[in-house]
Amino acid sequence: MTEQIYAPDVEANLRADIEDIKSRYPQARSALLPMLHLVQSVDGYVSARGVALCAEALDITRAEVSAVATFYSQYRRHPNGEYNVGVCTNALCAVLGGDEIYEAVSDHLGVGHDETTEDGSITLERLECNAACDYAPVIMVNWEFFDNQTPSSAIQLVDAIRAGETVSPTRGADTVGTFKEISRVLAGFEDGRADEGVGAGEATLLGLRIARENGWTAPVRTEDAATRPDDAAPSEEEK
Ligand code: FES
């Protein structure tokens, strides 16, 4: 099979971006992870031609690039849908309905884990914990949070995506970028949207608020107290 190559202008832009990424690291090969996101921002997955370009740019073998690309689940080995819909089915989300949500969405779309709808709009993924357990069950669309989901809200969400409607995460950016757009951000090319929307929500902040209202602080370990600098003397509450 003849391997596809990039169009000259696309390759020139990729090479310029790769040099930009490499310049951020004292050791060039440390740049491989964002470079793989960059490849996904163009190809929608870690393509053979992208692997070859990364290998050449870092003077390493294609096998070394592939070894990294196959280790991390955010790197795709076949074209991803425009929107990656990840349903968390890890422990807390599972007991609160994550498995039912996954099954409902899978049945509705007619695809399973790591499969893409025929129109190319959605790739379904069974996700591990998103560190958002306080909003379980959680769905992530291109790594934006959709909290406290149900089977019916999840189906509404994927129907809206397939209809081309703009969907808004519960937290984070105001809208969800495409898989390729978000891949470019993950490569370190900011889209200027990092400060959009709310950050931590009420469920995350509740414990902190209760602690403050009650004047509770974390206990200081004896060894930490002995080594803390003079200008970090324990507060009245810590004594
Ligand atoms: S178990 Fe789903 S976010 Fe943690």
Short mmCIF file of C-alpha atoms and ligand atoms in Angstrom, two decimals:
data_model
loop_
_atom_site.label_atom_id
_atom_site.label_comp_id
_atom_site.label_asym_id
_atom_site.label_seq_id
_atom_site.Cartn_x
_atom_site.Cartn_y
_atom_site.Cartn_z
CA MET A 1 0.00 0.00 0.00
CA THR A 2 1.35 3.40 -0.97
CA GLU A 3 1.55 5.65 2.05
CA GLN A 4 -0.25 8.96 1.66
CA ILE A 5 1.81 12.08 2.05
CA TYR A 6 0.75 15.54 3.17
CA ALA A 7 0.00 18.29 0.70
CA PRO A 8 3.02 20.63 0.56
CA ASP A 9 1.31 23.52 2.36
CA VAL A 10 -0.07 21.23 5.08
CA GLU A 11 3.33 19.64 5.61
CA ALA A 12 5.03 23.05 5.75
CA ASN A 13 2.61 24.21 8.44
CA LEU A 14 3.04 20.96 10.38
CA ARG A 15 6.82 21.24 10.26
CA ALA A 16 6.67 24.85 11.48
CA ASP A 17 4.35 23.88 14.34
CA ILE A 18 6.57 20.92 15.24
CA GLU A 19 9.58 23.23 15.50
CA ASP A 20 7.51 25.54 17.73
CA ILE A 21 6.62 22.61 20.00
CA LYS A 22 10.20 21.31 20.10
CA SER A 23 11.46 24.73 21.15
CA ARG A 24 9.47 24.46 24.38
CA TYR A 25 11.54 21.56 25.69
CA PRO A 26 15.22 21.23 26.64
CA GLN A 27 15.16 17.71 25.15
CA ALA A 28 13.46 17.55 21.77
CA ARG A 29 11.92 14.11 22.17
CA SER A 30 9.96 15.40 25.17
CA ALA A 31 7.86 17.17 22.53
CA LEU A 32 6.43 13.92 21.18
CA LEU A 33 3.16 13.95 23.16
CA PRO A 34 2.00 17.39 21.96
CA MET A 35 3.30 16.55 18.48
CA LEU A 36 0.96 13.56 18.37
CA HIS A 37 -1.95 15.83 19.33
CA LEU A 38 -0.85 18.11 16.50
CA VAL A 39 -1.01 15.18 14.06
CA GLN A 40 -4.53 14.45 15.33
CA SER A 41 -5.49 18.09 14.76
CA VAL A 42 -4.80 17.56 11.05
CA ASP A 43 -5.62 13.90 10.44
CA GLY A 44 -8.16 13.22 13.21
CA TYR A 45 -5.97 10.35 14.44
CA VAL A 46 -2.33 9.35 14.69
CA SER A 47 -1.82 8.47 11.05
CA ALA A 48 1.09 6.56 9.54
CA ARG A 49 2.25 9.72 7.78
CA GLY A 50 2.05 11.63 11.07
CA VAL A 51 4.11 8.96 12.81
CA ALA A 52 6.70 9.21 10.03
CA LEU A 53 6.86 12.99 10.30
CA CYS A 54 7.29 12.89 14.09
CA ALA A 55 9.99 10.24 13.83
CA GLU A 56 11.92 12.25 11.28
CA ALA A 57 11.57 15.49 13.25
CA LEU A 58 12.87 13.87 16.44
CA ASP A 59 15.41 11.54 14.77
CA ILE A 60 13.84 8.50 16.38
CA THR A 61 12.29 5.40 14.81
CA ARG A 62 8.65 5.04 13.77
CA ALA A 63 8.44 2.14 16.21
CA GLU A 64 9.43 4.47 19.06
CA VAL A 65 6.74 6.96 18.04
CA SER A 66 4.13 4.21 17.73
CA ALA A 67 5.10 2.80 21.11
CA VAL A 68 4.13 6.11 22.69
CA ALA A 69 1.04 6.63 20.55
CA THR A 70 -0.37 3.21 21.45
CA PHE A 71 0.22 3.67 25.18
CA TYR A 72 -2.11 6.62 25.80
CA SER A 73 -5.84 6.32 25.21
CA GLN A 74 -6.21 9.89 23.91
CA TYR A 75 -4.29 8.95 20.78
CA ARG A 76 -6.45 7.30 18.13
CA ARG A 77 -5.20 4.68 15.70
CA HIS A 78 -8.08 5.21 13.28
CA PRO A 79 -10.03 8.33 12.29
CA ASN A 80 -12.04 9.74 15.19
CA GLY A 81 -15.48 11.24 14.83
CA GLU A 82 -15.88 15.00 14.88
CA TYR A 83 -17.05 14.70 18.48
CA ASN A 84 -15.75 12.17 20.95
CA VAL A 85 -18.51 11.25 23.40
CA GLY A 86 -17.01 9.59 26.45
CA VAL A 87 -19.34 8.08 29.01
CA CYS A 88 -17.69 7.48 32.37
CA THR A 89 -18.42 3.98 33.62
CA ASN A 90 -15.84 3.96 36.37
CA ALA A 91 -16.86 3.13 39.94
CA LEU A 92 -18.84 6.14 41.16
CA CYS A 93 -20.40 7.03 37.81
CA ALA A 94 -21.26 3.35 37.31
CA VAL A 95 -23.18 2.99 40.55
CA LEU A 96 -25.03 6.24 39.79
CA GLY A 97 -26.09 5.14 36.32
CA GLY A 98 -23.04 5.41 34.05
CA ASP A 99 -23.48 1.90 32.66
CA GLU A 100 -27.15 2.55 31.84
CA ILE A 101 -26.17 5.81 30.10
CA TYR A 102 -23.49 4.06 28.08
CA GLU A 103 -25.87 1.28 27.01
CA ALA A 104 -28.60 3.77 26.11
CA VAL A 105 -26.26 5.90 23.99
CA SER A 106 -24.66 2.85 22.39
CA ASP A 107 -28.06 1.39 21.45
CA HIS A 108 -29.29 4.77 20.20
CA LEU A 109 -26.24 5.42 18.02
CA GLY A 110 -25.71 1.81 16.97
CA VAL A 111 -22.02 1.89 17.84
CA GLY A 112 -19.90 0.45 20.61
CA HIS A 113 -16.72 1.50 22.36
CA ASP A 114 -14.22 3.23 20.05
CA GLU A 115 -16.63 3.01 17.14
CA THR A 116 -17.84 5.91 15.02
CA THR A 117 -21.27 6.65 13.62
CA GLU A 118 -21.59 6.28 9.86
CA ASP A 119 -21.91 10.03 9.38
CA GLY A 120 -18.56 10.52 11.14
CA SER A 121 -20.07 12.83 13.73
CA ILE A 122 -19.57 10.82 16.95
CA THR A 123 -17.08 8.34 18.31
CA LEU A 124 -18.38 6.64 21.44
CA GLU A 125 -15.99 5.82 24.24
CA ARG A 126 -16.31 4.06 27.57
CA LEU A 127 -14.27 6.36 29.78
CA GLU A 128 -12.38 5.78 32.99
CA CYS A 129 -12.71 8.29 35.83
CA ASN A 130 -12.61 11.92 34.72
CA ALA A 131 -11.83 13.17 38.23
CA ALA A 132 -15.31 14.69 38.22
CA CYS A 133 -16.94 12.18 40.55
CA ASP A 134 -18.72 14.97 42.45
CA TYR A 135 -20.86 15.42 39.31
CA ALA A 136 -21.43 11.74 38.56
CA PRO A 137 -22.57 10.36 36.22
CA VAL A 138 -20.44 12.37 33.81
CA ILE A 139 -20.07 12.51 30.04
CA MET A 140 -17.20 14.25 28.31
CA VAL A 141 -17.59 15.58 24.78
CA ASN A 142 -14.13 16.29 23.39
CA TRP A 143 -13.02 16.52 27.04
CA GLU A 144 -15.59 19.10 28.07
CA PHE A 145 -17.79 18.18 31.05
CA PHE A 146 -21.49 17.36 30.89
CA ASP A 147 -22.42 16.70 34.51
CA ASN A 148 -25.17 14.76 36.29
CA GLN A 149 -26.33 12.96 33.18
CA THR A 150 -29.21 10.53 32.69
CA PRO A 151 -29.91 8.17 29.76
CA SER A 152 -32.46 10.62 28.34
CA SER A 153 -30.25 13.72 28.73
CA ALA A 154 -27.37 11.82 27.12
CA ILE A 155 -29.53 10.87 24.12
CA GLN A 156 -30.68 14.48 23.79
CA LEU A 157 -27.02 15.51 23.84
CA VAL A 158 -25.89 13.15 21.08
CA ASP A 159 -28.98 13.97 18.99
CA ALA A 160 -28.13 17.68 19.25
CA ILE A 161 -24.53 17.01 18.20
CA ARG A 162 -25.63 14.94 15.21
CA ALA A 163 -28.12 17.65 14.22
CA GLY A 164 -25.25 20.16 14.11
CA GLU A 165 -26.53 22.15 17.07
CA THR A 166 -24.17 23.96 19.41
CA VAL A 167 -23.91 22.16 22.74
CA SER A 168 -22.76 23.82 25.94
CA PRO A 169 -20.83 22.00 28.66
CA THR A 170 -21.88 22.29 32.29
CA ARG A 171 -18.47 23.70 33.18
CA GLY A 172 -15.50 24.95 31.21
CA ALA A 173 -15.70 26.48 27.74
CA ASP A 174 -19.01 27.93 26.54
CA THR A 175 -19.17 25.57 23.57
CA VAL A 176 -17.44 22.36 22.50
CA GLY A 177 -14.77 22.51 19.82
CA THR A 178 -14.37 19.73 17.27
CA PHE A 179 -11.98 16.86 17.90
CA LYS A 180 -9.43 18.43 15.56
CA GLU A 181 -9.79 21.89 17.13
CA ILE A 182 -9.34 20.51 20.64
CA SER A 183 -6.40 18.39 19.50
CA ARG A 184 -4.63 21.56 18.41
CA VAL A 185 -5.23 23.09 21.84
CA LEU A 186 -3.82 19.94 23.45
CA ALA A 187 -0.76 20.39 21.25
CA GLY A 188 -0.25 23.67 23.08
CA PHE A 189 -1.69 26.15 20.59
CA GLU A 190 -4.19 28.03 22.70
CA ASP A 191 -7.54 29.06 21.27
CA GLY A 192 -8.02 31.91 23.76
CA ARG A 193 -10.95 30.18 25.44
CA ALA A 194 -9.30 28.87 28.61
CA ASP A 195 -11.13 31.37 30.81
CA GLU A 196 -14.58 30.82 29.35
CA GLY A 197 -17.39 29.56 31.54
CA VAL A 198 -17.38 28.50 35.15
CA GLY A 199 -14.51 26.53 36.63
CA ALA A 200 -15.26 24.70 39.86
CA GLY A 201 -18.97 24.21 40.51
CA GLU A 202 -20.96 24.09 43.71
CA ALA A 203 -20.47 20.38 44.30
CA THR A 204 -16.69 20.86 44.26
CA LEU A 205 -16.72 23.95 46.46
CA LEU A 206 -19.27 22.76 49.02
CA GLY A 207 -16.76 21.08 51.34
CA LEU A 208 -14.46 24.10 51.25
CA ARG A 209 -17.35 26.42 52.07
CA ILE A 210 -18.50 24.29 55.01
CA ALA A 211 -14.90 24.11 56.33
CA ARG A 212 -14.54 27.89 56.14
CA GLU A 213 -17.88 28.49 57.84
CA ASN A 214 -16.78 26.22 60.69
CA GLY A 215 -13.19 27.48 60.86
CA TRP A 216 -11.83 24.01 60.03
CA THR A 217 -8.29 23.67 58.68
CA ALA A 218 -6.19 20.71 57.64
CA PRO A 219 -4.03 19.28 60.44
CA VAL A 220 -0.31 20.04 60.18
CA ARG A 221 1.98 17.03 60.37
CA THR A 222 4.63 17.28 63.09
CA GLU A 223 7.50 16.90 60.60
CA ASP A 224 6.03 19.62 58.36
CA ALA A 225 5.65 21.98 61.31
CA ALA A 226 9.30 21.37 62.29
CA THR A 227 10.61 22.23 58.81
CA ARG A 228 8.29 25.03 57.79
CA PRO A 229 10.06 28.39 57.33
CA ASP A 230 9.73 31.14 59.91
CA ASP A 231 7.54 33.21 57.60
CA ALA A 232 5.03 30.37 57.47
CA ALA A 233 4.29 30.20 61.18
CA PRO A 234 1.15 28.24 62.06
CA SER A 235 -2.05 30.20 62.24
CA GLU A 236 -4.03 30.49 65.46
CA GLU A 237 -6.32 27.70 64.25
CA GLU A 238 -3.36 25.42 63.53
CA LYS A 239 -1.84 25.79 67.02
S1 FES B 1 -16.02 7.81 38.43
FE1 FES B 1 -16.82 9.04 36.81
S2 FES B 1 -15.79 10.94 37.09
FE2 FES B 1 -14.95 9.68 38.64
#
